[in-house]
């Protein structure tokens, strides 16, 4: 099993600075989950039994922590920290990633969506209403059901656009700006890099900017230009599709990151964008914090099956988003504007619903296979280790 993953691990050691507590560990190694202390240094605890990992430096490891005295902050920031950071966050040592008992050495993600099901249901429902149902309902209801000037119709629609996403975007901005470094990416200086957001935040900022610009610009004329007003979401899908495909290609070709991509520093190996988005969204919007960032990076590092699953999902969403966005854009400019508007705002919702259902089924299957394969490969190694320990004990007693 170690041979199967060794080539990949060597490449990551060369191309990407450490981004998790388990860096440098080969997939086949048996890992321990207790924090070790060696020569006065706290190691990550994910090391082969009987061996100690070398102390990590802050420049090369996401889990190296410079213990500094807690500085007092403005009462406003203190209030925001108490509000935005759950009391349960950070209960585990900064340099330890727990593993599952039945899969020793496989880092546990420690995040259950069911714990946040009501928040997930409420936010998802509001996003669906804002990004699809509400624009369609207001457009056809006000366009055909009232005598309002068309400019006023789109002024009303534009006023509602971005309401929910704007609130969510503002909250994630606050979380990333908090003096307490709980949500920001790994491998960053908590003081110097406080105002540097994660890669998902930059991606969303770019998309929100041109989407808002199109909605405002096309609705300014006395008679609004309807077809451009149908373009924002399909354009965003095209943007995301291209980014996903580029990241998938760059990761496969072992390309170096031209800039920081969340927890991957500039010059590290480009990760699949799906991995980056999941890390950022769960860590910040889902309140998983740095604990989740460390865990998912550790899981990605040691599990070949997990890496393959992420790569497949990256291509799946990249191709799907690009095809849906391009096809919708073609429809927008080839059918009457009254039909184009409805298709443009409904198509992304239908696509997202179908792709999400497929993804959930697919990922659950892959995770089950990952754990089954991990257990199957761990049992012979544990058995061998146990036999070696018994022989060593027998030799010791014989010598005595």
JSON list of N, CA and C in Angstrom, two decimals, residues 179-234:
[
{"chain": "A", "resi": 179, "resn": "UNK", "atom": "N", "xyz": [-9.72, 39.14, 14.94]},
{"chain": "A", "resi": 179, "resn": "UNK", "atom": "CA", "xyz": [-8.36, 39.07, 15.47]},
{"chain": "A", "resi": 179, "resn": "UNK", "atom": "C", "xyz": [-7.95, 37.64, 15.85]},
{"chain": "A", "resi": 180, "resn": "UNK", "atom": "N", "xyz": [-8.88, 36.88, 16.39]},
{"chain": "A", "resi": 180, "resn": "UNK", "atom": "CA", "xyz": [-8.60, 35.48, 16.72]},
{"chain": "A", "resi": 180, "resn": "UNK", "atom": "C", "xyz": [-8.56, 34.67, 15.43]},
{"chain": "A", "resi": 181, "resn": "UNK", "atom": "N", "xyz": [-7.42, 34.06, 15.16]},
{"chain": "A", "resi": 181, "resn": "UNK", "atom": "CA", "xyz": [-7.21, 33.35, 13.89]},
{"chain": "A", "resi": 181, "resn": "UNK", "atom": "C", "xyz": [-7.85, 31.97, 13.97]},
{"chain": "A", "resi": 182, "resn": "UNK", "atom": "N", "xyz": [-9.17, 31.92, 13.81]},
{"chain": "A", "resi": 182, "resn": "UNK", "atom": "CA", "xyz": [-9.89, 30.66, 13.92]},
{"chain": "A", "resi": 182, "resn": "UNK", "atom": "C", "xyz": [-10.36, 30.13, 12.59]},
{"chain": "A", "resi": 183, "resn": "UNK", "atom": "N", "xyz": [-10.57, 31.01, 11.60]},
{"chain": "A", "resi": 183, "resn": "UNK", "atom": "CA", "xyz": [-11.18, 30.59, 10.34]},
{"chain": "A", "resi": 183, "resn": "UNK", "atom": "C", "xyz": [-10.26, 30.76, 9.13]},
{"chain": "A", "resi": 184, "resn": "UNK", "atom": "N", "xyz": [-9.21, 31.52, 9.26]},
{"chain": "A", "resi": 184, "resn": "UNK", "atom": "CA", "xyz": [-8.36, 31.80, 8.09]},
{"chain": "A", "resi": 184, "resn": "UNK", "atom": "C", "xyz": [-7.59, 30.56, 7.66]},
{"chain": "A", "resi": 185, "resn": "UNK", "atom": "N", "xyz": [-7.07, 30.57, 6.41]},
{"chain": "A", "resi": 185, "resn": "UNK", "atom": "CA", "xyz": [-6.34, 29.39, 5.91]},
{"chain": "A", "resi": 185, "resn": "UNK", "atom": "C", "xyz": [-5.11, 29.07, 6.73]},
{"chain": "A", "resi": 186, "resn": "UNK", "atom": "N", "xyz": [-4.59, 27.87, 6.56]},
{"chain": "A", "resi": 186, "resn": "UNK", "atom": "CA", "xyz": [-3.38, 27.44, 7.23]},
{"chain": "A", "resi": 186, "resn": "UNK", "atom": "C", "xyz": [-2.16, 28.10, 6.61]},
{"chain": "A", "resi": 187, "resn": "UNK", "atom": "N", "xyz": [-1.04, 27.99, 7.28]},
{"chain": "A", "resi": 187, "resn": "UNK", "atom": "CA", "xyz": [0.24, 28.52, 6.77]},
{"chain": "A", "resi": 187, "resn": "UNK", "atom": "C", "xyz": [0.23, 30.03, 6.61]},
{"chain": "A", "resi": 188, "resn": "UNK", "atom": "N", "xyz": [-0.52, 30.74, 7.44]},
{"chain": "A", "resi": 188, "resn": "UNK", "atom": "CA", "xyz": [-0.55, 32.19, 7.36]},
{"chain": "A", "resi": 188, "resn": "UNK", "atom": "C", "xyz": [-0.15, 32.79, 8.70]},
{"chain": "A", "resi": 189, "resn": "UNK", "atom": "N", "xyz": [0.45, 33.96, 8.64]},
{"chain": "A", "resi": 189, "resn": "UNK", "atom": "CA", "xyz": [0.79, 34.68, 9.85]},
{"chain": "A", "resi": 189, "resn": "UNK", "atom": "C", "xyz": [-0.48, 35.29, 10.42]},
{"chain": "A", "resi": 190, "resn": "UNK", "atom": "N", "xyz": [-0.81, 35.01, 11.69]},
{"chain": "A", "resi": 190, "resn": "UNK", "atom": "CA", "xyz": [-2.08, 35.50, 12.24]},
{"chain": "A", "resi": 190, "resn": "UNK", "atom": "C", "xyz": [-2.19, 37.00, 12.32]},
{"chain": "A", "resi": 191, "resn": "UNK", "atom": "N", "xyz": [-1.04, 37.71, 12.27]},
{"chain": "A", "resi": 191, "resn": "UNK", "atom": "CA", "xyz": [-1.07, 39.17, 12.34]},
{"chain": "A", "resi": 191, "resn": "UNK", "atom": "C", "xyz": [-0.91, 39.79, 10.96]},
{"chain": "A", "resi": 192, "resn": "UNK", "atom": "N", "xyz": [0.15, 39.42, 10.26]},
{"chain": "A", "resi": 192, "resn": "UNK", "atom": "CA", "xyz": [0.43, 40.03, 8.95]},
{"chain": "A", "resi": 192, "resn": "UNK", "atom": "C", "xyz": [-0.63, 39.68, 7.91]},
{"chain": "A", "resi": 193, "resn": "UNK", "atom": "N", "xyz": [-1.15, 38.46, 7.98]},
{"chain": "A", "resi": 193, "resn": "UNK", "atom": "CA", "xyz": [-2.09, 37.99, 6.95]},
{"chain": "A", "resi": 193, "resn": "UNK", "atom": "C", "xyz": [-3.55, 38.07, 7.40]},
{"chain": "A", "resi": 194, "resn": "UNK", "atom": "N", "xyz": [-3.81, 38.87, 8.42]},
{"chain": "A", "resi": 194, "resn": "UNK", "atom": "CA", "xyz": [-5.17, 38.94, 8.95]},
{"chain": "A", "resi": 194, "resn": "UNK", "atom": "C", "xyz": [-6.16, 39.40, 7.90]},
{"chain": "A", "resi": 195, "resn": "UNK", "atom": "N", "xyz": [-5.74, 40.30, 7.01]},
{"chain": "A", "resi": 195, "resn": "UNK", "atom": "CA", "xyz": [-6.66, 40.89, 6.04]},
{"chain": "A", "resi": 195, "resn": "UNK", "atom": "C", "xyz": [-6.63, 40.17, 4.70]},
{"chain": "A", "resi": 196, "resn": "UNK", "atom": "N", "xyz": [-6.02, 39.00, 4.67]},
{"chain": "A", "resi": 196, "resn": "UNK", "atom": "CA", "xyz": [-6.00, 38.20, 3.45]},
{"chain": "A", "resi": 196, "resn": "UNK", "atom": "C", "xyz": [-7.07, 37.13, 3.56]},
{"chain": "A", "resi": 197, "resn": "UNK", "atom": "N", "xyz": [-8.02, 37.14, 2.64]},
{"chain": "A", "resi": 197, "resn": "UNK", "atom": "CA", "xyz": [-9.12, 36.19, 2.68]},
{"chain": "A", "resi": 197, "resn": "UNK", "atom": "C", "xyz": [-8.73, 34.88, 2.00]},
{"chain": "A", "resi": 198, "resn": "UNK", "atom": "N", "xyz": [-9.61, 33.89, 2.09]},
{"chain": "A", "resi": 198, "resn": "UNK", "atom": "CA", "xyz": [-9.31, 32.62, 1.43]},
{"chain": "A", "resi": 198, "resn": "UNK", "atom": "C", "xyz": [-9.65, 32.71, -0.06]},
{"chain": "A", "resi": 199, "resn": "UNK", "atom": "N", "xyz": [-9.30, 31.66, -0.80]},
{"chain": "A", "resi": 199, "resn": "UNK", "atom": "CA", "xyz": [-9.44, 31.69, -2.26]},
{"chain": "A", "resi": 199, "resn": "UNK", "atom": "C", "xyz": [-10.90, 31.72, -2.68]},
{"chain": "A", "resi": 200, "resn": "UNK", "atom": "N", "xyz": [-11.75, 31.01, -1.95]},
{"chain": "A", "resi": 200, "resn": "UNK", "atom": "CA", "xyz": [-13.18, 31.02, -2.27]},
{"chain": "A", "resi": 200, "resn": "UNK", "atom": "C", "xyz": [-13.76, 32.42, -2.14]},
{"chain": "A", "resi": 201, "resn": "UNK", "atom": "N", "xyz": [-13.30, 33.16, -1.16]},
{"chain": "A", "resi": 201, "resn": "UNK", "atom": "CA", "xyz": [-13.78, 34.54, -0.96]},
{"chain": "A", "resi": 201, "resn": "UNK", "atom": "C", "xyz": [-13.41, 35.41, -2.16]},
{"chain": "A", "resi": 202, "resn": "UNK", "atom": "N", "xyz": [-12.19, 35.25, -2.65]},
{"chain": "A", "resi": 202, "resn": "UNK", "atom": "CA", "xyz": [-11.77, 36.02, -3.82]},
{"chain": "A", "resi": 202, "resn": "UNK", "atom": "C", "xyz": [-12.58, 35.64, -5.06]},
{"chain": "A", "resi": 203, "resn": "UNK", "atom": "N", "xyz": [-12.84, 34.34, -5.21]},
{"chain": "A", "resi": 203, "resn": "UNK", "atom": "CA", "xyz": [-13.64, 33.86, -6.34]},
{"chain": "A", "resi": 203, "resn": "UNK", "atom": "C", "xyz": [-15.05, 34.43, -6.31]},
{"chain": "A", "resi": 204, "resn": "UNK", "atom": "N", "xyz": [-15.68, 34.39, -5.14]},
{"chain": "A", "resi": 204, "resn": "UNK", "atom": "CA", "xyz": [-17.03, 34.92, -5.00]},
{"chain": "A", "resi": 204, "resn": "UNK", "atom": "C", "xyz": [-17.04, 36.44, -5.19]},
{"chain": "A", "resi": 205, "resn": "UNK", "atom": "N", "xyz": [-16.03, 37.12, -4.70]},
{"chain": "A", "resi": 205, "resn": "UNK", "atom": "CA", "xyz": [-15.97, 38.58, -4.85]},
{"chain": "A", "resi": 205, "resn": "UNK", "atom": "C", "xyz": [-15.94, 38.97, -6.33]},
{"chain": "A", "resi": 206, "resn": "UNK", "atom": "N", "xyz": [-15.14, 38.27, -7.10]},
{"chain": "A", "resi": 206, "resn": "UNK", "atom": "CA", "xyz": [-15.05, 38.56, -8.53]},
{"chain": "A", "resi": 206, "resn": "UNK", "atom": "C", "xyz": [-16.40, 38.32, -9.21]},
{"chain": "A", "resi": 207, "resn": "UNK", "atom": "N", "xyz": [-17.03, 37.19, -8.89]},
{"chain": "A", "resi": 207, "resn": "UNK", "atom": "CA", "xyz": [-18.32, 36.87, -9.50]},
{"chain": "A", "resi": 207, "resn": "UNK", "atom": "C", "xyz": [-19.41, 37.86, -9.10]},
{"chain": "A", "resi": 208, "resn": "UNK", "atom": "N", "xyz": [-19.51, 38.17, -7.82]},
{"chain": "A", "resi": 208, "resn": "UNK", "atom": "CA", "xyz": [-20.54, 39.11, -7.36]},
{"chain": "A", "resi": 208, "resn": "UNK", "atom": "C", "xyz": [-20.36, 40.49, -8.00]},
{"chain": "A", "resi": 209, "resn": "UNK", "atom": "N", "xyz": [-19.12, 40.88, -8.25]},
{"chain": "A", "resi": 209, "resn": "UNK", "atom": "CA", "xyz": [-18.86, 42.21, -8.81]},
{"chain": "A", "resi": 209, "resn": "UNK", "atom": "C", "xyz": [-19.45, 42.35, -10.21]},
{"chain": "A", "resi": 210, "resn": "UNK", "atom": "N", "xyz": [-19.11, 41.40, -11.11]},
{"chain": "A", "resi": 210, "resn": "UNK", "atom": "CA", "xyz": [-19.61, 41.57, -12.48]},
{"chain": "A", "resi": 210, "resn": "UNK", "atom": "C", "xyz": [-21.10, 41.22, -12.57]},
{"chain": "A", "resi": 211, "resn": "UNK", "atom": "N", "xyz": [-21.60, 40.33, -11.72]},
{"chain": "A", "resi": 211, "resn": "UNK", "atom": "CA", "xyz": [-23.03, 40.03, -11.75]},
{"chain": "A", "resi": 211, "resn": "UNK", "atom": "C", "xyz": [-23.84, 41.26, -11.35]},
{"chain": "A", "resi": 212, "resn": "UNK", "atom": "N", "xyz": [-23.41, 41.95, -10.30]},
{"chain": "A", "resi": 212, "resn": "UNK", "atom": "CA", "xyz": [-24.11, 43.16, -9.86]},
{"chain": "A", "resi": 212, "resn": "UNK", "atom": "C", "xyz": [-23.99, 44.26, -10.90]},
{"chain": "A", "resi": 213, "resn": "UNK", "atom": "N", "xyz": [-22.81, 44.36, -11.51]},
{"chain": "A", "resi": 213, "resn": "UNK", "atom": "CA", "xyz": [-22.62, 45.38, -12.55]},
{"chain": "A", "resi": 213, "resn": "UNK", "atom": "C", "xyz": [-23.54, 45.18, -13.74]},
{"chain": "A", "resi": 214, "resn": "UNK", "atom": "N", "xyz": [-23.72, 43.93, -14.16]},
{"chain": "A", "resi": 214, "resn": "UNK", "atom": "CA", "xyz": [-24.61, 43.64, -15.28]},
{"chain": "A", "resi": 214, "resn": "UNK", "atom": "C", "xyz": [-26.05, 43.99, -14.93]},
{"chain": "A", "resi": 215, "resn": "UNK", "atom": "N", "xyz": [-26.49, 43.60, -13.74]},
{"chain": "A", "resi": 215, "resn": "UNK", "atom": "CA", "xyz": [-27.87, 43.88, -13.34]},
{"chain": "A", "resi": 215, "resn": "UNK", "atom": "C", "xyz": [-28.14, 45.37, -13.26]},
{"chain": "A", "resi": 216, "resn": "UNK", "atom": "N", "xyz": [-27.20, 46.12, -12.74]},
{"chain": "A", "resi": 216, "resn": "UNK", "atom": "CA", "xyz": [-27.40, 47.57, -12.63]},
{"chain": "A", "resi": 216, "resn": "UNK", "atom": "C", "xyz": [-27.33, 48.22, -14.00]},
{"chain": "A", "resi": 217, "resn": "UNK", "atom": "N", "xyz": [-26.29, 47.87, -14.77]},
{"chain": "A", "resi": 217, "resn": "UNK", "atom": "CA", "xyz": [-26.10, 48.51, -16.08]},
{"chain": "A", "resi": 217, "resn": "UNK", "atom": "C", "xyz": [-27.23, 48.24, -17.06]},
{"chain": "A", "resi": 218, "resn": "UNK", "atom": "N", "xyz": [-27.73, 47.01, -17.11]},
{"chain": "A", "resi": 218, "resn": "UNK", "atom": "CA", "xyz": [-28.77, 46.65, -18.08]},
{"chain": "A", "resi": 218, "resn": "UNK", "atom": "C", "xyz": [-30.15, 47.14, -17.67]},
{"chain": "A", "resi": 219, "resn": "UNK", "atom": "N", "xyz": [-30.32, 47.50, -16.39]},
{"chain": "A", "resi": 219, "resn": "UNK", "atom": "CA", "xyz": [-31.63, 47.97, -15.94]},
{"chain": "A", "resi": 219, "resn": "UNK", "atom": "C", "xyz": [-31.73, 49.50, -15.91]},
{"chain": "A", "resi": 220, "resn": "UNK", "atom": "N", "xyz": [-30.63, 50.20, -16.18]},
{"chain": "A", "resi": 220, "resn": "UNK", "atom": "CA", "xyz": [-30.64, 51.66, -16.16]},
{"chain": "A", "resi": 220, "resn": "UNK", "atom": "C", "xyz": [-31.45, 52.28, -17.30]},
{"chain": "A", "resi": 221, "resn": "UNK", "atom": "N", "xyz": [-31.35, 51.78, -18.55]},
{"chain": "A", "resi": 221, "resn": "UNK", "atom": "CA", "xyz": [-32.11, 52.41, -19.65]},
{"chain": "A", "resi": 221, "resn": "UNK", "atom": "C", "xyz": [-33.61, 52.46, -19.35]},
{"chain": "A", "resi": 222, "resn": "UNK", "atom": "N", "xyz": [-34.29, 53.41, -19.98]},
{"chain": "A", "resi": 222, "resn": "UNK", "atom": "CA", "xyz": [-35.74, 53.56, -19.78]},
{"chain": "A", "resi": 222, "resn": "UNK", "atom": "C", "xyz": [-36.46, 52.25, -20.07]},
{"chain": "A", "resi": 223, "resn": "UNK", "atom": "N", "xyz": [-36.04, 51.57, -21.14]},
{"chain": "A", "resi": 223, "resn": "UNK", "atom": "CA", "xyz": [-36.54, 50.22, -21.44]},
{"chain": "A", "resi": 223, "resn": "UNK", "atom": "C", "xyz": [-35.40, 49.25, -21.19]},
{"chain": "A", "resi": 224, "resn": "UNK", "atom": "N", "xyz": [-35.41, 48.55, -20.07]},
{"chain": "A", "resi": 224, "resn": "UNK", "atom": "CA", "xyz": [-34.29, 47.67, -19.71]},
{"chain": "A", "resi": 224, "resn": "UNK", "atom": "C", "xyz": [-33.98, 46.64, -20.79]},
{"chain": "A", "resi": 225, "resn": "UNK", "atom": "N", "xyz": [-32.72, 46.26, -20.87]},
{"chain": "A", "resi": 225, "resn": "UNK", "atom": "CA", "xyz": [-32.26, 45.25, -21.83]},
{"chain": "A", "resi": 225, "resn": "UNK", "atom": "C", "xyz": [-32.40, 43.90, -21.14]},
{"chain": "A", "resi": 226, "resn": "UNK", "atom": "N", "xyz": [-33.40, 43.15, -21.52]},
{"chain": "A", "resi": 226, "resn": "UNK", "atom": "CA", "xyz": [-33.78, 41.95, -20.77]},
{"chain": "A", "resi": 226, "resn": "UNK", "atom": "C", "xyz": [-32.75, 40.83, -20.88]},
{"chain": "A", "resi": 227, "resn": "UNK", "atom": "N", "xyz": [-32.23, 40.58, -22.06]},
{"chain": "A", "resi": 227, "resn": "UNK", "atom": "CA", "xyz": [-31.34, 39.42, -22.23]},
{"chain": "A", "resi": 227, "resn": "UNK", "atom": "C", "xyz": [-30.06, 39.51, -21.39]},
{"chain": "A", "resi": 228, "resn": "UNK", "atom": "N", "xyz": [-29.38, 40.67, -21.35]},
{"chain": "A", "resi": 228, "resn": "UNK", "atom": "CA", "xyz": [-28.24, 40.75, -20.42]},
{"chain": "A", "resi": 228, "resn": "UNK", "atom": "C", "xyz": [-28.64, 40.55, -18.97]},
{"chain": "A", "resi": 229, "resn": "UNK", "atom": "N", "xyz": [-29.87, 40.95, -18.62]},
{"chain": "A", "resi": 229, "resn": "UNK", "atom": "CA", "xyz": [-30.33, 40.76, -17.25]},
{"chain": "A", "resi": 229, "resn": "UNK", "atom": "C", "xyz": [-30.56, 39.30, -16.91]},
{"chain": "A", "resi": 230, "resn": "UNK", "atom": "N", "xyz": [-30.58, 38.44, -17.93]},
{"chain": "A", "resi": 230, "resn": "UNK", "atom": "CA", "xyz": [-30.71, 37.00, -17.70]},
{"chain": "A", "resi": 230, "resn": "UNK", "atom": "C", "xyz": [-29.36, 36.31, -17.62]},
{"chain": "A", "resi": 231, "resn": "UNK", "atom": "N", "xyz": [-28.26, 37.04, -17.82]},
{"chain": "A", "resi": 231, "resn": "UNK", "atom": "CA", "xyz": [-26.94, 36.43, -17.96]},
{"chain": "A", "resi": 231, "resn": "UNK", "atom": "C", "xyz": [-26.14, 36.19, -16.67]},
{"chain": "A", "resi": 232, "resn": "UNK", "atom": "N", "xyz": [-26.39, 36.90, -15.56]},
{"chain": "A", "resi": 232, "resn": "UNK", "atom": "CA", "xyz": [-25.46, 36.80, -14.42]},
{"chain": "A", "resi": 232, "resn": "UNK", "atom": "C", "xyz": [-25.16, 35.39, -13.94]},
{"chain": "A", "resi": 233, "resn": "UNK", "atom": "N", "xyz": [-26.16, 34.57, -13.67]},
{"chain": "A", "resi": 233, "resn": "UNK", "atom": "CA", "xyz": [-25.89, 33.23, -13.12]},
{"chain": "A", "resi": 233, "resn": "UNK", "atom": "C", "xyz": [-25.22, 32.31, -14.15]},
{"chain": "A", "resi": 234, "resn": "UNK", "atom": "N", "xyz": [-25.67, 32.27, -15.41]},
{"chain": "A", "resi": 234, "resn": "UNK", "atom": "CA", "xyz": [-24.94, 31.45, -16.39]},
{"chain": "A", "resi": 234, "resn": "UNK", "atom": "C", "xyz": [-23.48, 31.88, -16.54]}
]
